[in-house]
CSV table of C-alpha atoms and ligand atoms in Angstrom, one decimal:
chain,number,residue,atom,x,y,z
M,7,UNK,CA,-165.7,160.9,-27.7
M,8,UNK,CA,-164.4,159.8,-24.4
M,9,UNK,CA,-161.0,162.3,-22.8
M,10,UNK,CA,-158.8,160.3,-20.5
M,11,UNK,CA,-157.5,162.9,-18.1
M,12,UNK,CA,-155.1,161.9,-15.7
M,13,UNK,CA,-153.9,164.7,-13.8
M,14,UNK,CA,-155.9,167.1,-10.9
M,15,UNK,CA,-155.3,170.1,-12.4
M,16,UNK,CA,-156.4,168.7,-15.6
M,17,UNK,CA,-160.1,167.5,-14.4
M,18,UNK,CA,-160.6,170.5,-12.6
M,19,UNK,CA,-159.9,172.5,-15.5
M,20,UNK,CA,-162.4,170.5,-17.3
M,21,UNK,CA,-164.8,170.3,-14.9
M,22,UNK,CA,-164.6,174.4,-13.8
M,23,UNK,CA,-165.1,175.2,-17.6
M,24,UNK,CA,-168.3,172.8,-17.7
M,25,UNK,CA,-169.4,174.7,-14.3
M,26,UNK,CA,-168.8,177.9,-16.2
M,27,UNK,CA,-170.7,177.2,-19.5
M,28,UNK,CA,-173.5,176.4,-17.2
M,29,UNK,CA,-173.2,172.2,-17.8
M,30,UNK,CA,-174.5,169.9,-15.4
M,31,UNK,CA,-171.8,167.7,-14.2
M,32,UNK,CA,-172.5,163.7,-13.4
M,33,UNK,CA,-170.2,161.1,-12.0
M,34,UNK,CA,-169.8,157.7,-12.0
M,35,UNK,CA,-166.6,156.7,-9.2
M,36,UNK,CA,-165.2,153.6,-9.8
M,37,UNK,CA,-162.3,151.4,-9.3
M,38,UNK,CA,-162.2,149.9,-12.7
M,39,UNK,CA,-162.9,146.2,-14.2
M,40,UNK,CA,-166.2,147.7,-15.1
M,41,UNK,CA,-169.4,145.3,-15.6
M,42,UNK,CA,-172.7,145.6,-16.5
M,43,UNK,CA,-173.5,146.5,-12.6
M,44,UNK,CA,-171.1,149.8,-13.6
M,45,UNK,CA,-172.5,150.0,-17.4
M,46,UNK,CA,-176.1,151.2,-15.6
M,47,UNK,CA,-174.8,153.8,-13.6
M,48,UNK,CA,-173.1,155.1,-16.5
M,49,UNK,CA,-176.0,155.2,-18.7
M,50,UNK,CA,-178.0,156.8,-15.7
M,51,UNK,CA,-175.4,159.1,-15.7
M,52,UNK,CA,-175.2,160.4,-19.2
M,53,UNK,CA,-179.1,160.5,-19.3
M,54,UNK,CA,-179.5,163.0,-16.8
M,55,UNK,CA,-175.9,165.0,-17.0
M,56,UNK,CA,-174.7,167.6,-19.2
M,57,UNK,CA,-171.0,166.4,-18.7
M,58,UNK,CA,-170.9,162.7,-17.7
M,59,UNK,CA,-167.7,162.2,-15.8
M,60,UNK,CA,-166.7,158.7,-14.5
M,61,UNK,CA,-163.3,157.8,-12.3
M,62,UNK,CA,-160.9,154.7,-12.7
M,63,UNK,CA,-158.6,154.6,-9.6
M,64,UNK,CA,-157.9,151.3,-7.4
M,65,UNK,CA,-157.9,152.9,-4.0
M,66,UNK,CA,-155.5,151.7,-1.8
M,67,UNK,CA,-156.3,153.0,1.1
M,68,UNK,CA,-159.6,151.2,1.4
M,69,UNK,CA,-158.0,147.4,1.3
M,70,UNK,CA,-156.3,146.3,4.8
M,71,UNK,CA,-153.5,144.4,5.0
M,72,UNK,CA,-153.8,140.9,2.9
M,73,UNK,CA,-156.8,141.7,0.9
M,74,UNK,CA,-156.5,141.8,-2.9
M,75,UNK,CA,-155.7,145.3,-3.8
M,76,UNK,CA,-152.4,143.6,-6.0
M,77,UNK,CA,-154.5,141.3,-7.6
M,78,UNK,CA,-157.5,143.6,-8.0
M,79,UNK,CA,-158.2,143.5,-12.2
M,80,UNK,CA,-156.8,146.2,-13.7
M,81,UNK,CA,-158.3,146.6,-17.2
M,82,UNK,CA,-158.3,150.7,-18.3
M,83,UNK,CA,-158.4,149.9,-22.0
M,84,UNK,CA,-161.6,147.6,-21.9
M,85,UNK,CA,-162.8,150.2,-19.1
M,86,UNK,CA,-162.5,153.3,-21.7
M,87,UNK,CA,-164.2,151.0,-24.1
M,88,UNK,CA,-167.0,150.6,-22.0
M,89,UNK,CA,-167.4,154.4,-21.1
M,90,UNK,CA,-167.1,155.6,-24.8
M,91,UNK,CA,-170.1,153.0,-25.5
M,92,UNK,CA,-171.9,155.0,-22.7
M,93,UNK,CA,-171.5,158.3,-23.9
M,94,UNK,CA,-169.0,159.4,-20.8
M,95,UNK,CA,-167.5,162.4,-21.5
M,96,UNK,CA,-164.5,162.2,-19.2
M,97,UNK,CA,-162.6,159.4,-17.3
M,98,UNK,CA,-160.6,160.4,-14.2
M,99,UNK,CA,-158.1,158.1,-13.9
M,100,UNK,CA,-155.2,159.4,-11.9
M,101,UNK,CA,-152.2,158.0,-10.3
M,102,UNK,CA,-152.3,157.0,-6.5
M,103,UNK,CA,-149.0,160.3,-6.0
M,104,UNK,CA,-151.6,162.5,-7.6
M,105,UNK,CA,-154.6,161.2,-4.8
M,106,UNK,CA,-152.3,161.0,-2.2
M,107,UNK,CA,-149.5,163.4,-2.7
M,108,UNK,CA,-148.2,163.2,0.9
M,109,UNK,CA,-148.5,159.6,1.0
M,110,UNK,CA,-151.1,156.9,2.0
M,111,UNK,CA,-151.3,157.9,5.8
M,112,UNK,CA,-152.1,161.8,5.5
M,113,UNK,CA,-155.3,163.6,6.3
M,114,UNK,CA,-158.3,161.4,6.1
M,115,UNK,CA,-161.9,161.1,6.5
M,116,UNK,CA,-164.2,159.1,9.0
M,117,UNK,CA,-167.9,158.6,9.4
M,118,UNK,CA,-168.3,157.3,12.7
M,119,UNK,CA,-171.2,154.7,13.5
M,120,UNK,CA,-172.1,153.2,10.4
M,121,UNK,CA,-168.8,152.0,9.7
M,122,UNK,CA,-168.0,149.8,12.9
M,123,UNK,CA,-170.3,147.1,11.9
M,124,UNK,CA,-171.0,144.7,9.0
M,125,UNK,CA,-168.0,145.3,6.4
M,126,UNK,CA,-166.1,147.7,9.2
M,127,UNK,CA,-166.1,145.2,11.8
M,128,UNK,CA,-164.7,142.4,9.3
M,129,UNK,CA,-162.4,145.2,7.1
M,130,UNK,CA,-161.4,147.9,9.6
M,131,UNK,CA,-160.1,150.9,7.8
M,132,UNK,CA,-162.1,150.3,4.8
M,133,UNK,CA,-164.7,152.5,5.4
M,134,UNK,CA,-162.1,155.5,6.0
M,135,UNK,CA,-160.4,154.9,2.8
M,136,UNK,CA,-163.5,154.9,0.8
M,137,UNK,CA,-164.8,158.1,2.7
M,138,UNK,CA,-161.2,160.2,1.7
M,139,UNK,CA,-161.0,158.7,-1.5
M,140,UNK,CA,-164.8,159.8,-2.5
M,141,UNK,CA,-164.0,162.8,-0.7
M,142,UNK,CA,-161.2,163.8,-3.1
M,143,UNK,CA,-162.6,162.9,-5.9
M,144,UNK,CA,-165.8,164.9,-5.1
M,145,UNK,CA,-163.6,167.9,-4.4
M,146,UNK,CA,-162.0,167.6,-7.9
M,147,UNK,CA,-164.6,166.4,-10.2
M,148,UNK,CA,-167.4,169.0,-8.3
M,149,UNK,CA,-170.5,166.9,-9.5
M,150,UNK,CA,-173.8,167.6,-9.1
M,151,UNK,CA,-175.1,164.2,-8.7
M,152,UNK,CA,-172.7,161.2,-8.2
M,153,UNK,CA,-174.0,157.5,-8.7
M,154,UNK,CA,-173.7,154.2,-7.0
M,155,UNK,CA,-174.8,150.8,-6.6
M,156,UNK,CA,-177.4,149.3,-4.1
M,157,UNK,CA,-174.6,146.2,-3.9
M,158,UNK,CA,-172.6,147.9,-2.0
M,159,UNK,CA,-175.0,149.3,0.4
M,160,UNK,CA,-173.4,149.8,3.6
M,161,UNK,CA,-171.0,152.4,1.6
M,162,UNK,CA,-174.1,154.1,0.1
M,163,UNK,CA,-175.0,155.0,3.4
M,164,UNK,CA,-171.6,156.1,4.3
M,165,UNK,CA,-171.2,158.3,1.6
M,166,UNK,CA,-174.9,159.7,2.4
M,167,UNK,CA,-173.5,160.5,5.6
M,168,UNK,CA,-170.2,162.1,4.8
M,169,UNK,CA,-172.2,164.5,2.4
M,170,UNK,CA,-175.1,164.9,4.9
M,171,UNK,CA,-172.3,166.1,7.5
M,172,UNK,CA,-169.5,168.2,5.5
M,173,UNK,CA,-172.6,169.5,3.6
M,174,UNK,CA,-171.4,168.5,0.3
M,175,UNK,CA,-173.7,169.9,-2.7
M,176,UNK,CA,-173.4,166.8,-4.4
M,177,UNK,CA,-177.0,164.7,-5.1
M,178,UNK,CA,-176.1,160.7,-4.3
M,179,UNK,CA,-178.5,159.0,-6.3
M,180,UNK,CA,-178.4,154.8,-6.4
M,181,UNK,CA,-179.5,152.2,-8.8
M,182,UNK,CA,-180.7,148.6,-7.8
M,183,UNK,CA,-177.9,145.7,-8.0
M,184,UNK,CA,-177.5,144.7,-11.2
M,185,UNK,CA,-177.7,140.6,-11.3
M,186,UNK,CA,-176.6,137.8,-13.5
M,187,UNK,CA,-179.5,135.3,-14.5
M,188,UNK,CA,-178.8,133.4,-11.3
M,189,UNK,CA,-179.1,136.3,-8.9
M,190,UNK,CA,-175.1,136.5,-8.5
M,191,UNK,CA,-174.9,140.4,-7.6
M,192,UNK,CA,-172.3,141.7,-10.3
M,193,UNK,CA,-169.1,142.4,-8.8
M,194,UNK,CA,-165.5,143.0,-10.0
M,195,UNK,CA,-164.7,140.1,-7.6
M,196,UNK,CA,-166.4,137.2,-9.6
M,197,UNK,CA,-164.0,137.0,-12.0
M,198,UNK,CA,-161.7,135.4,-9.6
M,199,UNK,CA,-164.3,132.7,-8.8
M,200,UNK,CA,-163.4,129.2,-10.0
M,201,UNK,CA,-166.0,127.4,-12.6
M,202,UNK,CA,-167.5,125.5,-9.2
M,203,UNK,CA,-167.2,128.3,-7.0
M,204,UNK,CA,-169.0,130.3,-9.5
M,205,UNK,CA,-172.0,128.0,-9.8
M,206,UNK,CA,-172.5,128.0,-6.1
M,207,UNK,CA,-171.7,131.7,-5.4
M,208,UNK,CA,-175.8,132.0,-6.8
M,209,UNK,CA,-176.5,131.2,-3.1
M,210,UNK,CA,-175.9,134.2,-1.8
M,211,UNK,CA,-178.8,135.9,-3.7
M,212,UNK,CA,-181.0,132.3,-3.2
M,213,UNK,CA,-180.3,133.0,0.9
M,214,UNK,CA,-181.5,136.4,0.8
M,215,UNK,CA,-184.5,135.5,-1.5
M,216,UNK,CA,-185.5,132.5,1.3
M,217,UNK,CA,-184.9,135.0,3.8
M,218,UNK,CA,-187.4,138.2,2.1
M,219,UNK,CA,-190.1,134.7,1.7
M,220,UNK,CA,-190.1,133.7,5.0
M,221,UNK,CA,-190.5,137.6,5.9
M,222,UNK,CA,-193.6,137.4,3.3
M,223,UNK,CA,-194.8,134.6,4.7
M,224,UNK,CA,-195.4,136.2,8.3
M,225,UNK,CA,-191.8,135.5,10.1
M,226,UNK,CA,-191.2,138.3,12.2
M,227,UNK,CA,-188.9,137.2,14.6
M,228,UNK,CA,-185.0,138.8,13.1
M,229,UNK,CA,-183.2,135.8,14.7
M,230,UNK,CA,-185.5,133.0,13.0
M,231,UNK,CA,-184.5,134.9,9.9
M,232,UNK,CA,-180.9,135.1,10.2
M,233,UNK,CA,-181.2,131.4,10.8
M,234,UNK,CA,-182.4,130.6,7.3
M,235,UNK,CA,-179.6,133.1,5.5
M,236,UNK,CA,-177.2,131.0,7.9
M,237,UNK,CA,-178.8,127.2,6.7
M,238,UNK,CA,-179.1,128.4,3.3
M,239,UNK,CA,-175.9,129.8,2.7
M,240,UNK,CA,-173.7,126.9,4.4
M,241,UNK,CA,-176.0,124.2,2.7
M,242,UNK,CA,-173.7,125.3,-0.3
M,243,UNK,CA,-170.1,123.4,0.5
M,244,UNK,CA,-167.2,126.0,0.5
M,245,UNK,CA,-169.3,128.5,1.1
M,246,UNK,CA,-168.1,130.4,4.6
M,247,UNK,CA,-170.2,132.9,6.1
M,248,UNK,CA,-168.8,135.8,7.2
M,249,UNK,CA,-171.8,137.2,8.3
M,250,UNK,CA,-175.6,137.1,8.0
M,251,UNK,CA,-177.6,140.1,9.5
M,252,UNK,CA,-181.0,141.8,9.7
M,253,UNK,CA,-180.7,145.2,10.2
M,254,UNK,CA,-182.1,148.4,10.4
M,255,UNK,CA,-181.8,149.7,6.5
M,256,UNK,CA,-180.8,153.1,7.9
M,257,UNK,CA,-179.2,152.8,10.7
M,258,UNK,CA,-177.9,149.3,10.3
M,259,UNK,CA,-178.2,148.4,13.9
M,260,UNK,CA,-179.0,144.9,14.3
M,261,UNK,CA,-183.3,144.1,14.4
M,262,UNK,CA,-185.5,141.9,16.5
M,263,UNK,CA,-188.5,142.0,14.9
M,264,UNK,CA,-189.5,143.0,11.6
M,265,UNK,CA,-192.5,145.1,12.5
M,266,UNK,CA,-191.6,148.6,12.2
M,267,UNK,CA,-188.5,149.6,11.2
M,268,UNK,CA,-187.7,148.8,7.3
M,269,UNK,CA,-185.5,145.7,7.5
M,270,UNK,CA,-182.3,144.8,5.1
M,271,UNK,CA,-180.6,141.7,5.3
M,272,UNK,CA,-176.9,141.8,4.2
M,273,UNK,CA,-175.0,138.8,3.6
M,274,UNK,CA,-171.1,138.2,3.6
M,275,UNK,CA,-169.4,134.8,2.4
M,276,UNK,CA,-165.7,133.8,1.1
M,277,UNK,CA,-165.9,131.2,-1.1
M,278,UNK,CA,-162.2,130.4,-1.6
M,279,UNK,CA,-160.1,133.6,-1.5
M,280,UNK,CA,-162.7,135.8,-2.9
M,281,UNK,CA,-165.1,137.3,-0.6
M,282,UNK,CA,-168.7,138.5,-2.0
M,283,UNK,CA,-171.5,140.6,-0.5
M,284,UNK,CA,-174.9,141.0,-1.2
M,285,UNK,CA,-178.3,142.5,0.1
M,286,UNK,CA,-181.7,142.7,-0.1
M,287,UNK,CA,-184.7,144.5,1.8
M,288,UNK,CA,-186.8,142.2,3.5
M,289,UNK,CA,-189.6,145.0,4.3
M,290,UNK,CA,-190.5,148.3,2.6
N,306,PAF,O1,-167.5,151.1,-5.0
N,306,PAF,C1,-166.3,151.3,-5.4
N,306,PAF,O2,-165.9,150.9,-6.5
N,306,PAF,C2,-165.3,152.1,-4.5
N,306,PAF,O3,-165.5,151.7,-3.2
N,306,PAF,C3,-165.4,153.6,-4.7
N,306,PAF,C4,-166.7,154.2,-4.3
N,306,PAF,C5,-165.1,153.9,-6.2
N,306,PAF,C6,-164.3,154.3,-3.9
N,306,PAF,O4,-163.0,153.8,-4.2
């Protein structure tokens, strides 16, 4: 049976007695409208936890001003359904007073470097709200090992850094993007697509597929590469790039050649008011 707890001093309760009984403790942060992407971190979760623990908390620190974080889906009741099919043992879903109980603007977190680029460059901020808001939920759910999504990969290797540096002893483990049959990464942002902006928001995924063949195929020049995710993606009308990259997949700096270093390509486009992202590495 799945426990909604909504309160600090509740989960840490909880999770303390867990510690105590000698239970290994899992968990799954989110911000909600839970899809499949979600669905196999929370089975990865359960199979190798003792107490599978899973949060439900639309962040607001980590949308700038005019992004969607009043339109963001809230759906807790279809959420909770889809933990209790997983066999999560606890949702965390607290109230932004009990997050931030001296209000939006207190004490934060920042993890310099990897967070200027890419996603920081075109969403300053974000970067530091997601960093304090995994933070605090690390510090009251004390997991083990917590679990996230390859999608989302320049804030996997944020939150690698900010428990590398404050020497968290939490494990962050990462599955591969979960797709829909068309390659369209699975996000909690499709469901505002529109029927047509849904059928062409599959060439995001088709870019970075041209992009990983041309690598395949002997292209080793960065820049030639960039070019096709550029052609690719604006060949799809409505489709605006925000940006197209190949980077270093650890350090994210941008690449020349794709020779040594392991490459990534990350991909940002709006299509409408929604913006997606996507990724995929190009070498191994
Ligand atoms: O990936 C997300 O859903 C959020 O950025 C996270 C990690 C739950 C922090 O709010």
């Amino acid at each position: 049976m799945t426990k909604l707890v909504e309160t600090l001093a509740e989960i840490r309760k909880k999770t303390a007695q867990a510690r105590g009984e000698g239970r290994s403790i899992g968990f799954v942060p989110t911000m909600g409208a839970l899809h499949d992407g979600h669905t196999a971190l929370l089975h990865q979760c359960r199979r190798e936890s003792n107490l599978a623990v899973a949060s439900i908390f639309v962040n607001p620190t980590q949308f700038g001003p005019g992004e969607d974080f009043n339109r963001y889906p809230r759906t807790l009741p279809e959420d909770l359904e889809r933990c209790l099919q997983a066999g999560i043992d606890l949702v965390f879903a607290p109230s932004p007073a009990e997050l931030y109980p001296n209000g939006l603007g207190s004490t934060y977190a920042e993890v310099p470097n990897l967070t200027t680029c890419l996603e920081g460059a075109s969403r300053p901020g974000h970067f530091r709200g997601v960093a304090t808001v995994v933070l605090k939920l690390f510090l009251a759910v004390t997991p083990d090992r917590a679990y996230f999504g390859r999608k989302d990969y320049q804030q996997l290797l944020v939150i690698r850094r900010l428990v590398e540096d404050l020497l968290l002893p939490v494990e962050v483990r990462d599955h591969p993007t979960v797709r829909e049959p068309d390659g369209l990464a699975m996000s909690s942002r499709n469901r505002y697509l529109s029927p047509d902006q849904r059928q062409k928001a599959g060439v995001l995924h088709h870019a970075l597929v041209q992009a990983r063949n041309a690598v395949l195929g002997g292209i080793h020049d960065a820049d030639r590469v960039r070019q096709i995710l550029h052609q690719t993606l604006e060949s799809s009308e409505g489709v605006v790039v925000d940006y197209a990259e190949v980077a270093d997949a650890q350090t994210l700096e941008p690449l020349d050649r794709l020779s040594e270093r392991q490459a990534i390509a990350l991909v940002a486009a709006r299509l409408g008011a929604t913006r997606l992202i996507d990724n995929m590495q190009l070498t191994e």
